[in-house]
Short mmCIF file of C-alpha atoms in Angstrom, two decimals:
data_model
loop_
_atom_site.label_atom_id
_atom_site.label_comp_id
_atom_site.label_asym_id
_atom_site.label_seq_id
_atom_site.Cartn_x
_atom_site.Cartn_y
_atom_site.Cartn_z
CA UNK S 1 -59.92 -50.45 -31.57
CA UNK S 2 -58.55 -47.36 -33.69
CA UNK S 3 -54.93 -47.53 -33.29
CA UNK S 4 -55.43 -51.09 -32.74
CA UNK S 5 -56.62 -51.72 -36.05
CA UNK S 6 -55.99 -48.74 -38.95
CA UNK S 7 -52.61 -48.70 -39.53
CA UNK S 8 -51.66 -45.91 -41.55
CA UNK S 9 -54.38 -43.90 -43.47
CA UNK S 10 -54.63 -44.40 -47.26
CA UNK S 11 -57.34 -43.35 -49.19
CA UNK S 12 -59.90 -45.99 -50.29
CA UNK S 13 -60.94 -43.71 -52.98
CA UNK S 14 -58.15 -43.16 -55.00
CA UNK S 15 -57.07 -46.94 -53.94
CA UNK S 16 -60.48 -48.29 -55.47
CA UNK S 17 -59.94 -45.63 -58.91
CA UNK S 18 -57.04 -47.66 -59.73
CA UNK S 19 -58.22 -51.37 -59.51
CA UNK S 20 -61.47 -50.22 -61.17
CA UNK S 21 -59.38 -48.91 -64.32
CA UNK S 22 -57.49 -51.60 -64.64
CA UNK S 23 -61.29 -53.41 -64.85
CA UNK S 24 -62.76 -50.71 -67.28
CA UNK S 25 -64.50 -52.85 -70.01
CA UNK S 26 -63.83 -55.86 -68.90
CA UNK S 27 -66.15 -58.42 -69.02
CA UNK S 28 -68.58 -58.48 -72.38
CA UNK S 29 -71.89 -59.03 -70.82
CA UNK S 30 -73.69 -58.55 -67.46
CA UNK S 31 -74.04 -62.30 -66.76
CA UNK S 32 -70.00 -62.69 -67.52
CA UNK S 33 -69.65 -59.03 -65.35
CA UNK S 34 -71.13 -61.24 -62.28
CA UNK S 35 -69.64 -64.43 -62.93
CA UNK S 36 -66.28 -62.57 -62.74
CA UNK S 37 -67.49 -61.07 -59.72
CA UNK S 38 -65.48 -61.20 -56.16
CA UNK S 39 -66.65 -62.33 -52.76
CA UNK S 40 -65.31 -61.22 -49.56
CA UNK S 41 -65.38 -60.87 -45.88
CA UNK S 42 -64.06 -62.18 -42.42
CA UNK S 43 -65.20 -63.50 -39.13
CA UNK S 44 -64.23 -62.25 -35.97
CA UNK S 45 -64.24 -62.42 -32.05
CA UNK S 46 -63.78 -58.96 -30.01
CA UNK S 47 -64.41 -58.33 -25.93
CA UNK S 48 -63.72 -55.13 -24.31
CA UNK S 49 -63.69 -54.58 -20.45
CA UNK S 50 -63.16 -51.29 -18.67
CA UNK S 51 -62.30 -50.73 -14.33
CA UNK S 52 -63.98 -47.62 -14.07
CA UNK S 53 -62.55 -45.77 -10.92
CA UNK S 54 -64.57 -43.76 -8.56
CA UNK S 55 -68.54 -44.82 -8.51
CA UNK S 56 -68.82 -45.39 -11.93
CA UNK S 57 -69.20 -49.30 -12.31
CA UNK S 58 -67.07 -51.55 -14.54
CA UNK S 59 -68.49 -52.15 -18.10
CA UNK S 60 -67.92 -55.02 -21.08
CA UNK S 61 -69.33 -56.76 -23.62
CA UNK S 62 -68.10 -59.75 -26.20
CA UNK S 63 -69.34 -59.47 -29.70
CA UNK S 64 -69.26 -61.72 -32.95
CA UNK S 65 -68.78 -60.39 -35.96
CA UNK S 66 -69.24 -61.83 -40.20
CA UNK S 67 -69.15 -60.20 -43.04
CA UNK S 68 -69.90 -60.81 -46.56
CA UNK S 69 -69.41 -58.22 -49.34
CA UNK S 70 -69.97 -58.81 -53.44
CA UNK S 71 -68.36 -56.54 -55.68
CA UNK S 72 -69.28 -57.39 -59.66
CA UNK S 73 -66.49 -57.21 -62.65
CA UNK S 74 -66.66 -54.22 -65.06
CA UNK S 75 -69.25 -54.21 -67.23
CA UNK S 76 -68.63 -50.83 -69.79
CA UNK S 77 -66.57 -49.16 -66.95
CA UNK S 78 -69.68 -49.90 -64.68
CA UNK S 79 -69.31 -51.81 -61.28
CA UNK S 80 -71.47 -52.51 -58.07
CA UNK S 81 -71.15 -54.13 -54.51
CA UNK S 82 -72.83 -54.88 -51.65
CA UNK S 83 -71.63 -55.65 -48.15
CA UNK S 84 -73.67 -56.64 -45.02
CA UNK S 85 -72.58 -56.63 -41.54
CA UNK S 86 -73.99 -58.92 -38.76
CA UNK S 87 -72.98 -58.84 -35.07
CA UNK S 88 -74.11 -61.59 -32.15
CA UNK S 89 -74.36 -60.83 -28.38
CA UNK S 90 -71.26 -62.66 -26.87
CA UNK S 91 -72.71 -61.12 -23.14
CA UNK S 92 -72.01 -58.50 -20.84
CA UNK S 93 -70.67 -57.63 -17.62
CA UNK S 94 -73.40 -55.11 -16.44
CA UNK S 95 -76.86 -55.48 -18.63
CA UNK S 96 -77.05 -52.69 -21.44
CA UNK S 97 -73.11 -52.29 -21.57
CA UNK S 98 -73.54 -53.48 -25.16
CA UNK S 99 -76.06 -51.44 -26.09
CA UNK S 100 -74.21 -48.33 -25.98
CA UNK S 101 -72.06 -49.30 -28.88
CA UNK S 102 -74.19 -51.84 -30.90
CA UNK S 103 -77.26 -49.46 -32.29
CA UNK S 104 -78.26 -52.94 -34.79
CA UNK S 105 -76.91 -56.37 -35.05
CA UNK S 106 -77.11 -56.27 -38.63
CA UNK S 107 -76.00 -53.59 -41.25
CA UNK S 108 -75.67 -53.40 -45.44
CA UNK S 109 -72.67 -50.99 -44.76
CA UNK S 110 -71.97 -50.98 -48.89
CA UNK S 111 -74.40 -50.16 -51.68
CA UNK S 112 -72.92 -48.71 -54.51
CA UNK S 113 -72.20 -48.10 -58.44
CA UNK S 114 -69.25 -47.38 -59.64
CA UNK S 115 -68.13 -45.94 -62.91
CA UNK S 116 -64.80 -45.84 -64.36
CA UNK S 117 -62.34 -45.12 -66.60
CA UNK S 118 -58.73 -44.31 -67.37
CA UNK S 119 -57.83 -41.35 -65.01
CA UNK S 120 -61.50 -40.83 -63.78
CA UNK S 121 -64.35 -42.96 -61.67
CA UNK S 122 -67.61 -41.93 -60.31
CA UNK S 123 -69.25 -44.07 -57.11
CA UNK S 124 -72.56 -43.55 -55.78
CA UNK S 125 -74.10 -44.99 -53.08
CA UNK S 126 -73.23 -46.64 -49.40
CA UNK S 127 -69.46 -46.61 -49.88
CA UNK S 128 -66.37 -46.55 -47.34
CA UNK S 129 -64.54 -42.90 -47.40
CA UNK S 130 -61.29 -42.55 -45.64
CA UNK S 131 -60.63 -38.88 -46.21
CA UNK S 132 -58.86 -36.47 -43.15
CA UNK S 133 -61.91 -35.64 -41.67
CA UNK S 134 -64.42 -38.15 -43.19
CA UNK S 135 -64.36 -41.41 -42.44
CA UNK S 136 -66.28 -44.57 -42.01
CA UNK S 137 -69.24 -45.46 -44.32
CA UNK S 138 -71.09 -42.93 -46.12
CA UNK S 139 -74.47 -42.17 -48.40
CA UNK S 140 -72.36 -40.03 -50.41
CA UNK S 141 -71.53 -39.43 -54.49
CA UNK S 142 -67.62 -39.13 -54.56
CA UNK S 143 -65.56 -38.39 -57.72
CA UNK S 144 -61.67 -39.81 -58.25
CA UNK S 145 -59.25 -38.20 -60.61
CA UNK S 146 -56.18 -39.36 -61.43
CA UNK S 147 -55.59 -37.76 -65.14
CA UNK S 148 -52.83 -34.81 -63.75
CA UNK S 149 -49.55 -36.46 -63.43
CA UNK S 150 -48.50 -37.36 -59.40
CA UNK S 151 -52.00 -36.02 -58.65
CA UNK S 152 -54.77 -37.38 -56.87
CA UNK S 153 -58.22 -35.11 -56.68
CA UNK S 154 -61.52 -36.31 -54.96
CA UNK S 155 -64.17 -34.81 -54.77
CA UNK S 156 -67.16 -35.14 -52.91
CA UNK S 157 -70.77 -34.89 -51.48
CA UNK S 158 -72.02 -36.64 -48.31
CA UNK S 159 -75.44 -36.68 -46.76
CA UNK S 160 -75.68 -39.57 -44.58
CA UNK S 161 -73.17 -41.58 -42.14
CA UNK S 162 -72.40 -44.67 -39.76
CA UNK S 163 -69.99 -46.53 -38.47
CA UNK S 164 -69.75 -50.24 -38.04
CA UNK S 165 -67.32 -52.59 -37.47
CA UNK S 166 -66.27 -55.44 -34.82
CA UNK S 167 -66.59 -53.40 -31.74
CA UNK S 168 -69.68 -50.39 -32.29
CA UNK S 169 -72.48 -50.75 -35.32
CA UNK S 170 -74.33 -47.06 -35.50
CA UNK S 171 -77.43 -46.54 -37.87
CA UNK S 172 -77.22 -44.10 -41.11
CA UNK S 173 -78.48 -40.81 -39.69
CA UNK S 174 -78.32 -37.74 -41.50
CA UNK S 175 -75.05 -35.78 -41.71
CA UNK S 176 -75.61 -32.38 -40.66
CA UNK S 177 -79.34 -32.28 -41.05
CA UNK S 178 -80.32 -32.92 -44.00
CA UNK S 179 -77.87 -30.58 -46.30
CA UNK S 180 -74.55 -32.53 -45.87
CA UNK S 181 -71.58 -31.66 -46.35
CA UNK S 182 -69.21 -31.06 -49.48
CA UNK S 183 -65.77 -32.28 -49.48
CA UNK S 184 -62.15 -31.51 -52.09
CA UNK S 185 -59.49 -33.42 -51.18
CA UNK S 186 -55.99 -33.52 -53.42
CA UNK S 187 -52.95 -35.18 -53.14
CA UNK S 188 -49.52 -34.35 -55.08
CA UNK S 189 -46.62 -36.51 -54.64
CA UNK S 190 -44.78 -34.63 -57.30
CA UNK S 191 -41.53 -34.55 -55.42
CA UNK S 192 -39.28 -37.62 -54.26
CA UNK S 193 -40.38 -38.11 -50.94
CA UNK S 194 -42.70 -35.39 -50.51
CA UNK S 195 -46.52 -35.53 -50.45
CA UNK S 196 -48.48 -32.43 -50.01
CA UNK S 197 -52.29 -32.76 -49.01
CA UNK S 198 -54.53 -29.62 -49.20
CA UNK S 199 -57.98 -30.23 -48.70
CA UNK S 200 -61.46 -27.76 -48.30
CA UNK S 201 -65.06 -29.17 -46.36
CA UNK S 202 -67.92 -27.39 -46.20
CA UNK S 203 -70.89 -28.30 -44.20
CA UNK S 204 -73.67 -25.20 -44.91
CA UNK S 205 -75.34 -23.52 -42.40
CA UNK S 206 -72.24 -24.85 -39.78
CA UNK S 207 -68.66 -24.01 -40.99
CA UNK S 208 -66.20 -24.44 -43.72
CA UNK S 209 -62.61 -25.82 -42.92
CA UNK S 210 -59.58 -25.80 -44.51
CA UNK S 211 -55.94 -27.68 -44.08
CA UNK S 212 -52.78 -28.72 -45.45
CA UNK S 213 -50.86 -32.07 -44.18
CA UNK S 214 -47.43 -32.64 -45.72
CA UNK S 215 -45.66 -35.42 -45.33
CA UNK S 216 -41.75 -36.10 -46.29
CA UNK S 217 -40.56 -39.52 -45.88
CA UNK S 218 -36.39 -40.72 -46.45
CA UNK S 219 -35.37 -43.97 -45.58
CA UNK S 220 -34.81 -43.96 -42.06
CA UNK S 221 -36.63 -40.45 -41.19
CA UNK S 222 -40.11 -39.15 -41.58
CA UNK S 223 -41.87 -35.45 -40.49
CA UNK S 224 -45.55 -34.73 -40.55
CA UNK S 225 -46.85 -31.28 -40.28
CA UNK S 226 -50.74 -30.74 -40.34
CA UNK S 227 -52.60 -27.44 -40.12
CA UNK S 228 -56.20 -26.70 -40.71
CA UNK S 229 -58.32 -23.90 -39.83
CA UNK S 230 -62.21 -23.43 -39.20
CA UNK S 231 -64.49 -20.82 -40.62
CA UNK S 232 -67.74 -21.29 -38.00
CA UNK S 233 -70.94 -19.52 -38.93
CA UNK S 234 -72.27 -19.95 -35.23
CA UNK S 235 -69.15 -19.58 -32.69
CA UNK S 236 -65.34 -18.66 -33.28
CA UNK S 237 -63.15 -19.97 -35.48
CA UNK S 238 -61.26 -23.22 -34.72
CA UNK S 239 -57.76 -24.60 -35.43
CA UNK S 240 -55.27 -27.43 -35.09
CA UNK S 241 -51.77 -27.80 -35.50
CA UNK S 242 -49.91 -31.35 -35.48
CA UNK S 243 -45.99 -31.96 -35.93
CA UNK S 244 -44.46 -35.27 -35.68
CA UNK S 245 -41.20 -36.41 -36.13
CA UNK S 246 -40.86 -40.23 -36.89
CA UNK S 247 -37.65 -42.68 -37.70
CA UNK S 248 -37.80 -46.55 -38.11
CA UNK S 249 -34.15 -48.78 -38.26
CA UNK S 250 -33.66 -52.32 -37.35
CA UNK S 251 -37.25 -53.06 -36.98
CA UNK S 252 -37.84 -50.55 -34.42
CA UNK S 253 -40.11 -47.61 -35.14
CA UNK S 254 -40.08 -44.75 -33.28
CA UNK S 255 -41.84 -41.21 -33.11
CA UNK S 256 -42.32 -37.88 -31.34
CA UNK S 257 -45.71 -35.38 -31.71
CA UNK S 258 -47.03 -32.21 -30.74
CA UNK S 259 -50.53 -31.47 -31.13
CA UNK S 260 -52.33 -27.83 -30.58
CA UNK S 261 -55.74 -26.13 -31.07
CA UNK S 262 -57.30 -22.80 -30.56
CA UNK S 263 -57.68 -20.99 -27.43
CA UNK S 264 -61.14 -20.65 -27.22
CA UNK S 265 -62.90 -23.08 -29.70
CA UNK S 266 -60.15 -25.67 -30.03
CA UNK S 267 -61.19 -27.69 -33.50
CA UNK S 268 -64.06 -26.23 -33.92
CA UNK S 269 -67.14 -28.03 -35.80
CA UNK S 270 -64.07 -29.95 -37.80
CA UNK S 271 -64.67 -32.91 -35.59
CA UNK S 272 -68.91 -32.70 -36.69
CA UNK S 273 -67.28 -34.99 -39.60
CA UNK S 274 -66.21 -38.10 -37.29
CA UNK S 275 -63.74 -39.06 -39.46
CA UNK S 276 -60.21 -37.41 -38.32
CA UNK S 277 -56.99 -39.17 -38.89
CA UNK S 278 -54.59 -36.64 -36.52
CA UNK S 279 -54.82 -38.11 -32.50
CA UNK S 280 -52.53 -40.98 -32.19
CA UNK S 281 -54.55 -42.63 -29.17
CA UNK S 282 -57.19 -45.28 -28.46
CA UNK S 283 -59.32 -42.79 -26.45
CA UNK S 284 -57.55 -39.03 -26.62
CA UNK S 285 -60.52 -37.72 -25.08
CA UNK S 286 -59.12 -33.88 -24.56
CA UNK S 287 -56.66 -33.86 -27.74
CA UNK S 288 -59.46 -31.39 -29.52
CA UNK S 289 -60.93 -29.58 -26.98
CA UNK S 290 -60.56 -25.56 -26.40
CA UNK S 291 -56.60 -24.56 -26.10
CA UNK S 292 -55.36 -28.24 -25.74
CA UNK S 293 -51.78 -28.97 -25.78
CA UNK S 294 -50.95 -32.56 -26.42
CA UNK S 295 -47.31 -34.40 -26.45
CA UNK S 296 -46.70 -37.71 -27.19
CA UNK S 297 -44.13 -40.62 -27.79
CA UNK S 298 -44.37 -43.86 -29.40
CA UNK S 299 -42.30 -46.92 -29.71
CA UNK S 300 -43.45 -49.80 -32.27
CA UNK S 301 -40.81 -53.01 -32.44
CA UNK S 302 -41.61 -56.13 -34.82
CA UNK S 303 -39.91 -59.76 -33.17
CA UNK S 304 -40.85 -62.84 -35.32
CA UNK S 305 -44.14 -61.56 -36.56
CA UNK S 306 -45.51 -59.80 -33.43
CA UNK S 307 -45.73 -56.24 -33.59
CA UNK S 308 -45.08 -54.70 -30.01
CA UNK S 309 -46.59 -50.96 -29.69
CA UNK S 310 -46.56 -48.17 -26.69
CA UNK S 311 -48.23 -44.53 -26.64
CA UNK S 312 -48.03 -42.44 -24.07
CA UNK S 313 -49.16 -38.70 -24.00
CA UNK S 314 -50.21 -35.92 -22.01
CA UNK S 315 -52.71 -33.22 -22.99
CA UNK S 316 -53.21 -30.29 -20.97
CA UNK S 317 -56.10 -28.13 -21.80
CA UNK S 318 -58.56 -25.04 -21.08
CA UNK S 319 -57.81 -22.25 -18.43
CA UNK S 320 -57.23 -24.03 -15.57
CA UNK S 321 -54.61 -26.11 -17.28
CA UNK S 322 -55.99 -29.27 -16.46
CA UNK S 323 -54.19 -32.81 -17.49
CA UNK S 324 -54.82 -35.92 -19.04
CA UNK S 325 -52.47 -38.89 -19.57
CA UNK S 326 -52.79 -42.02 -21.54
CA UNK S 327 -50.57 -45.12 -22.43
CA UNK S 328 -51.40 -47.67 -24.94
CA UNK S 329 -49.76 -50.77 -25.12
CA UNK S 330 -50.32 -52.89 -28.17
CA UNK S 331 -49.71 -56.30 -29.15
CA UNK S 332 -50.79 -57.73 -33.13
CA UNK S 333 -49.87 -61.20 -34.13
CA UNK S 334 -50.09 -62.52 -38.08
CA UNK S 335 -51.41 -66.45 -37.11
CA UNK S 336 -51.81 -66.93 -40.64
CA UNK S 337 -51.95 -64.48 -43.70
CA UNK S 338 -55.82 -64.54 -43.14
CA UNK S 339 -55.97 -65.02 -39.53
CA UNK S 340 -54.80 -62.72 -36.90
CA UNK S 341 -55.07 -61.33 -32.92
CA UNK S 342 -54.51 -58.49 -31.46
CA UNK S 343 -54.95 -56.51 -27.70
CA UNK S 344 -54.45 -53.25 -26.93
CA UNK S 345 -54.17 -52.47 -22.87
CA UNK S 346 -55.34 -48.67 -22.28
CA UNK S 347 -55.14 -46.20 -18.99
CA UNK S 348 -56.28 -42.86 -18.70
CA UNK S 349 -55.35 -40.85 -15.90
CA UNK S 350 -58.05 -37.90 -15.70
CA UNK S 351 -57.86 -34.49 -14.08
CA UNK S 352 -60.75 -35.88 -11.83
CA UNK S 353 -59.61 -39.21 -10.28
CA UNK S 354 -63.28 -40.53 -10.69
CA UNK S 355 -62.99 -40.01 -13.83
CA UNK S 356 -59.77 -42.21 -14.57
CA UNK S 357 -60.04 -45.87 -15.71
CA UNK S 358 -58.27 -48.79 -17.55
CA UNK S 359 -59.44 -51.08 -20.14
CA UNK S 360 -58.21 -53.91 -22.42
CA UNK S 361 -59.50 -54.76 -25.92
CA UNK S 362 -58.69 -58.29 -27.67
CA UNK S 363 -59.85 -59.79 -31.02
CA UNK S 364 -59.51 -62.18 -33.35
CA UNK S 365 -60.35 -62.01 -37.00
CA UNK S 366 -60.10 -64.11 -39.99
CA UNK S 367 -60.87 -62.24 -43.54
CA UNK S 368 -60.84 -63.33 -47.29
#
């Protein structure tokens, strides 16, 4: 449930380098470094259920979902945590539906150290990366530094990846063999209202990418404009362009987005990382293939606590100009401060009728 659930991107990186300075030395002996430690988790329901049109039959599973997660005080600037994942067979509508998403029904999707201090921390290990074009859990060292004013710089090595959560659980597997990938990432918000974002991957023996995102918020306005380019070692060169113009007033939220890629290659081997952060939809399943032109709208309103959403967009793509259309409607609802549902009703219209279909999504989920 991406758009369901992620809300806008922030970087759990330079998010975790500041609570884990403000921890630096804090506890005077391992024993007191555990004792101070911090538990948490959540529990939670999800189903999923698609009409498949054409002769492709329906699909659906339910799943339950707990996690538990331990993360220890600072003991000399030195941290760890742990976090397991478990997931239980809720059934299906056609046997095997489940399968295809659930790889385990258990996962430790954190194992790390940490090191920190003032302006600087070091974590190695299974950690959670939310990075433009890296995302989900990763076997990876990653370096925060905050020491230049208005500046945040990571920087980063990754070898292995998975993704888990309340609707898919994936194994580790290796990340582009077995040489990884390398990753800077910095962020300068410098400039009232202004945050720039270049960034640089590299992923040997594949490609090497490159981008700039800047974003420039005022009170009622907003504009995003995102560029990044691919250097491939084994086809052409890939790109993507994304504009969007946003505005929010009176609890209504609004925006407007263009999205383009290259010709030939569209976004090249920059979607090898699984991790981007640029198509607004559920699905978008043409919004980075070769010379794909995507426009979309949104609405988002807020009435007593329940956040109302709608996407709609159309990409037309390769030669033949072929289309795609999807709408998203979205519903979230706070129950509690812990406790919350949400559903998300999705329809793609496909160039190929057999290929259209509809789907809803629901969950609940309780964290602490």
């Amino acid at each position: 449930m991406k758009n369901l659930l992620k809300g806008k991107t922030v970087s759990l990186i330079a998010s975790g380098l500041i609570l884990s300075s403000t921890m630096a030395f804090g506890a005077d002996s391992i024993d007191s470094a555990f004792k101070e430690g911090k538990v948490s988790g959540g529990l939670s329901l999800y189903g999923e259920k698609y009409d498949n049109k054409g002769g492709t039959a329906d699909s659906g599973f339910g799943n339950g979902n707990a996690t538990v997660g331990f993360e220890t005080g600072s003991f000399y600037g030195l941290n760890a945590k742990a976090e397991f994942k478990g997931n239980l067979d809720l059934g299906e509508v056609e046997d095997g539906d489940r399968d295809n998403s659930f790889s385990n029904n258990s996962l430790m999707t954190e194992a790390y150290i940490k090191y920190a201090i003032e302006g600087f921390a070091l974590t190695a290990g299974r950690q959670a990366v939310d990075l433009e074009w890296l995302g989900d859990y990763h076997e990876a060292v990653v370096a925060a530094i905050t020491a230049i004013p208005d500046t945040t710089v990571v920087l980063g090595y990754t070898q292995r990846k998975a993704e888990s959560g309340i609707d898919l659980s994936e194994d580790f597997h290796e990340f582009n063999g077995n040489k990884g990938a390398y990753v800077i990432d910095v962020k300068y918000a410098g400039l009232e209202g202004i945050e720039f974002n270049p960034y640089a991957y590299s992923a040997p023996d594949v490609a090497d990418w490159y981008g700039l995102k800047t974003t420039f918020t005022a009170d009622m306005f907003g504009v995003l404009a995102h560029y990044a380019i691919s250097s491939e070692d084994t086809q052409d060169d890939g790109s993507i362009g994304h504009l969007e113009l946003n505005t929010s007033l009176a609890g209504i939220s609004a925006a407007f987005g263009y999205i383009k890629t290259d010709k030939d290659t569209g976004a090249g081997s920059m979607l090898a990382a699984e991790g981007d952060n640029i198509s607004p939809f559920e699905d978008g399943n043409q919004v980075y293939e070769a010379d794909a032109r995507t426009i979309y709208g949104s609405l988002g309103y807020t009435i007593a606590d329940l956040e109302l959403g709608v996407l709609y967009g159309q990409s037309t793509y390769g030669s033949s100009d072929d289309k795609e259309k999807e709408l998203n409607l979205t519903a979230t609802y706070p129950i509690t401060e812990s406790l919350a549902a949400s559903i998300l009703y999705g329809d793609v219209t496909a160039e190929l009728s057999d290929d259209d279909y509809n789907k809803v999504l629901a969950s609940v989920e309780y964290t602490f």
